[in-house]
Amino acid sequence: MARKSIGERLAQLEARRKTLQIRLSKQERSIDTRRKVLIGALILHRLETNRDVQISGGLATWLRSELPKFLVRDADRQLFDDLLVGQTNTSGAATVDSEVGQ
């Protein structure tokens, strides 16, 4: 049985390293997504249940001011139409779009 050269073994190890690196990246993205979903679920729960008016009222106000700056895609903004309807910001969409582009 012929032994593999050092170069061949290094190539195999490099391919294995790349495979493991890809798997690690996928795992990290999955964890990040799960954290975002859970935080979002908590925020939506607080807004819907209105258990603590101070928290839900302040949170709703904060979200109304911050979400338009954060959401850059129209499809994403449409997901939050119910929350943004009572928006106190009168600067309009053109201002929001220019703020996002900066």
Coordinates of N, CA and C in Angstrom, one line a residue:
M1 N 0.8 -1.2 0.0 CA 0.0 0.0 0.0 C 0.9 1.2 0.0
A2 N 0.6 2.1 -0.9 CA 1.5 3.3 -1.1 C 1.0 4.4 -0.1
R3 N 2.0 5.0 0.6 CA 1.7 6.1 1.5 C 1.4 7.4 0.8
K4 N 0.6 8.2 1.3 CA 0.3 9.5 0.7 C 1.4 10.4 1.0
S5 N 1.7 11.3 0.1 CA 2.7 12.3 0.2 C 2.3 13.3 1.3
I6 N 3.2 14.1 1.8 CA 2.9 15.1 2.7 C 2.0 16.1 2.1
G7 N 2.2 16.5 0.9 CA 1.3 17.4 0.1 C -0.1 16.9 0.0
E8 N -0.3 15.6 -0.2 CA -1.6 15.1 -0.3 C -2.3 15.1 1.0
R9 N -1.6 14.8 2.1 CA -2.2 14.8 3.4 C -2.5 16.2 3.8
L10 N -1.7 17.2 3.5 CA -2.0 18.6 3.8 C -3.2 19.0 3.1
A11 N -3.4 18.6 1.8 CA -4.6 19.0 1.0 C -5.8 18.4 1.7
Q12 N -5.7 17.2 2.1 CA -6.9 16.6 2.8 C -7.2 17.3 4.1
L13 N -6.2 17.6 4.8 CA -6.5 18.3 6.1 C -7.1 19.7 5.8
E14 N -6.6 20.4 4.8 CA -7.1 21.7 4.4 C -8.6 21.6 4.0
A15 N -8.9 20.6 3.2 CA -10.3 20.4 2.8 C -11.2 20.1 4.0
R16 N -10.7 19.3 5.0 CA -11.4 19.0 6.2 C -11.6 20.2 7.0
R17 N -10.6 21.1 7.1 CA -10.7 22.3 7.9 C -11.8 23.2 7.3
K18 N -11.8 23.3 5.9 CA -12.8 24.2 5.3 C -14.2 23.6 5.5
T19 N -14.4 22.3 5.5 CA -15.7 21.7 5.8 C -16.1 22.0 7.2
L20 N -15.2 21.9 8.1 CA -15.5 22.2 9.5 C -15.8 23.7 9.7
Q21 N -15.1 24.5 9.0 CA -15.3 26.0 9.2 C -16.7 26.4 8.6
I22 N -17.1 25.7 7.5 CA -18.4 26.0 7.0 C -19.5 25.5 8.0
R23 N -19.3 24.4 8.6 CA -20.3 23.9 9.5 C -20.4 24.8 10.8
L24 N -19.2 25.3 11.2 CA -19.2 26.2 12.4 C -19.9 27.5 12.0
S25 N -19.7 28.0 10.8 CA -20.4 29.3 10.4 C -21.9 29.1 10.4
K26 N -22.4 27.9 9.8 CA -23.8 27.6 9.8 C -24.4 27.6 11.2
Q27 N -23.6 26.9 12.1 CA -24.1 26.8 13.5 C -24.2 28.2 14.2
E28 N -23.2 29.0 13.9 CA -23.2 30.4 14.5 C -24.4 31.2 14.0
R29 N -24.7 31.1 12.7 CA -25.8 31.8 12.1 C -27.1 31.3 12.6
S30 N -27.2 30.0 12.9 CA -28.4 29.4 13.4 C -28.7 29.9 14.8
I31 N -27.6 30.0 15.6 CA -27.7 30.5 17.0 C -28.1 32.0 17.0
D32 N -27.5 32.8 16.1 CA -27.8 34.2 16.0 C -29.3 34.4 15.6
T33 N -29.8 33.6 14.6 CA -31.1 33.7 14.2 C -32.1 33.3 15.3
R34 N -31.8 32.3 16.1 CA -32.7 31.9 17.2 C -32.7 32.9 18.2
R35 N -31.6 33.6 18.6 CA -31.6 34.6 19.6 C -32.5 35.8 19.1
K36 N -32.4 36.2 17.8 CA -33.2 37.3 17.3 C -34.7 36.9 17.4
V37 N -35.0 35.7 17.0 CA -36.4 35.3 17.0 C -37.0 35.3 18.5
L38 N -36.2 34.9 19.4 CA -36.7 34.9 20.8 C -36.8 36.3 21.4
I39 N -35.9 37.1 21.1 CA -36.0 38.5 21.5 C -37.2 39.2 20.9
G40 N -37.4 39.0 19.6 CA -38.6 39.5 18.9 C -39.9 39.0 19.5
A41 N -39.9 37.7 19.8 CA -41.1 37.1 20.4 C -41.4 37.8 21.8
L42 N -40.4 38.0 22.6 CA -40.6 38.6 23.8 C -41.1 40.1 23.7
I43 N -40.6 40.8 22.8 CA -41.0 42.2 22.5 C -42.5 42.2 22.0
L44 N -42.8 41.3 21.1 CA -44.2 41.3 20.6 C -45.1 40.8 21.7
H45 N -44.7 39.9 22.5 CA -45.6 39.4 23.6 C -45.9 40.6 24.6
R46 N -44.8 41.4 24.9 CA -45.0 42.5 25.8 C -46.0 43.5 25.2
L47 N -45.8 43.8 23.9 CA -46.7 44.8 23.3 C -48.1 44.3 23.2
E48 N -48.3 43.0 23.0 CA -49.7 42.4 22.9 C -50.4 42.3 24.2
T49 N -49.7 41.9 25.2 CA -50.4 41.6 26.5 C -50.6 42.8 27.3
N50 N -49.9 43.9 27.1 CA -50.0 45.1 27.9 C -50.1 44.9 29.4
R51 N -49.3 44.0 29.9 CA -49.3 43.7 31.3 C -48.7 44.9 32.1
D52 N -47.7 45.4 31.6 CA -47.0 46.6 32.2 C -47.1 47.7 31.2
V53 N -48.0 48.6 31.4 CA -48.3 49.7 30.5 C -47.0 50.6 30.3
Q54 N -46.3 50.8 31.4 CA -45.1 51.6 31.3 C -44.1 51.0 30.3
I55 N -43.9 49.7 30.4 CA -42.9 49.0 29.5 C -43.5 48.9 28.1
S56 N -44.7 48.5 27.9 CA -45.3 48.3 26.6 C -45.4 49.7 25.9
G57 N -45.9 50.7 26.7 CA -46.0 52.0 26.1 C -44.7 52.6 25.6
G58 N -43.7 52.6 26.5 CA -42.4 53.1 26.2 C -41.7 52.3 25.1
L59 N -41.9 51.0 25.1 CA -41.4 50.1 24.1 C -42.0 50.4 22.7
A60 N -43.3 50.6 22.7 CA -44.0 50.9 21.4 C -43.5 52.2 20.9
T61 N -43.4 53.2 21.7 CA -42.9 54.5 21.3 C -41.5 54.4 20.8
W62 N -40.6 53.7 21.5 CA -39.2 53.5 21.0 C -39.2 52.8 19.7
L63 N -40.0 51.8 19.5 CA -40.0 51.0 18.3 C -40.5 51.9 17.1
R64 N -41.5 52.7 17.4 CA -42.0 53.6 16.3 C -41.0 54.6 15.9
S65 N -40.1 55.0 16.7 CA -39.1 55.9 16.3 C -37.9 55.2 15.7
E66 N -37.5 54.0 16.1 CA -36.3 53.3 15.7 C -36.5 52.4 14.5
L67 N -37.7 51.8 14.4 CA -37.9 50.8 13.3 C -37.8 51.4 11.9
P68 N -38.4 52.6 11.7 CA -38.3 53.2 10.3 C -36.9 53.4 9.9
K69 N -36.0 53.7 10.8 CA -34.6 53.9 10.5 C -33.9 52.6 10.2
F70 N -34.3 51.6 10.9 CA -33.7 50.3 10.8 C -34.1 49.4 9.6
L71 N -35.4 49.5 9.3 CA -35.9 48.7 8.2 C -35.7 49.4 6.9
V72 N -35.0 48.8 6.0 CA -34.7 49.5 4.7 C -35.5 48.9 3.6
R73 N -36.0 47.7 3.7 CA -36.8 47.1 2.6 C -38.3 47.4 2.9
D74 N -39.0 47.7 1.8 CA -40.5 47.9 1.9 C -41.2 46.7 2.4
A75 N -40.8 45.5 2.0 CA -41.4 44.3 2.5 C -41.2 44.1 4.0
D76 N -40.1 44.5 4.5 CA -39.9 44.5 6.0 C -40.7 45.5 6.7
R77 N -40.8 46.7 6.1 CA -41.7 47.7 6.7 C -43.1 47.3 6.8
Q78 N -43.6 46.6 5.8 CA -45.0 46.1 5.7 C -45.3 45.1 6.8
L79 N -44.3 44.4 7.3 CA -44.5 43.5 8.4 C -44.8 44.2 9.7
F80 N -44.4 45.4 9.8 CA -44.7 46.2 11.0 C -45.7 47.3 10.9
D81 N -46.5 47.3 9.8 CA -47.5 48.3 9.6 C -48.4 48.5 10.8
D82 N -48.8 47.4 11.4 CA -49.7 47.5 12.5 C -49.1 48.3 13.7
L83 N -47.8 48.2 13.9 CA -47.1 48.9 14.9 C -46.8 50.4 14.6
L84 N -46.5 50.6 13.3 CA -46.0 51.9 12.8 C -47.2 52.8 12.5
V85 N -48.4 52.3 12.5 CA -49.6 53.1 12.1 C -49.7 54.3 13.0
G86 N -49.5 54.1 14.3 CA -49.7 55.2 15.3 C -48.4 56.0 15.4
Q87 N -47.6 56.0 14.4 CA -46.3 56.7 14.5 C -46.4 58.2 14.7
T88 N -45.6 58.7 15.7 CA -45.6 60.1 16.0 C -44.6 60.9 15.2
N89 N -43.7 60.2 14.5 CA -42.7 60.9 13.6 C -43.4 61.5 12.4
T90 N -43.4 62.8 12.3 CA -44.1 63.4 11.1 C -43.1 63.8 10.0
S91 N -41.9 63.3 10.1 CA -40.9 63.7 9.1 C -41.2 63.1 7.8
G92 N -41.9 62.0 7.7 CA -42.3 61.4 6.4 C -41.2 60.4 6.0
A93 N -41.6 59.6 4.9 CA -40.8 58.5 4.4 C -39.5 59.0 3.8
A94 N -39.6 60.2 3.1 CA -38.4 60.6 2.4 C -37.3 60.9 3.4
T95 N -37.6 61.4 4.6 CA -36.6 61.7 5.6 C -36.0 60.4 6.1
V96 N -36.9 59.4 6.3 CA -36.5 58.1 6.8 C -35.5 57.4 5.8
D97 N -35.9 57.5 4.5 CA -35.0 56.9 3.5 C -33.7 57.6 3.5
S98 N -33.7 58.9 3.6 CA -32.4 59.6 3.6 C -31.5 59.3 4.8
E99 N -32.2 59.1 5.9 CA -31.4 58.7 7.1 C -30.8 57.3 7.0
V100 N -31.5 56.4 6.4 CA -31.0 55.1 6.2 C -29.8 55.1 5.3
G101 N -29.9 55.9 4.2 CA -28.8 55.9 3.2 C -27.5 56.5 3.8
Q102 N -27.6 57.2 4.9 CA -26.3 57.9 5.4 C -25.4 56.9 6.1

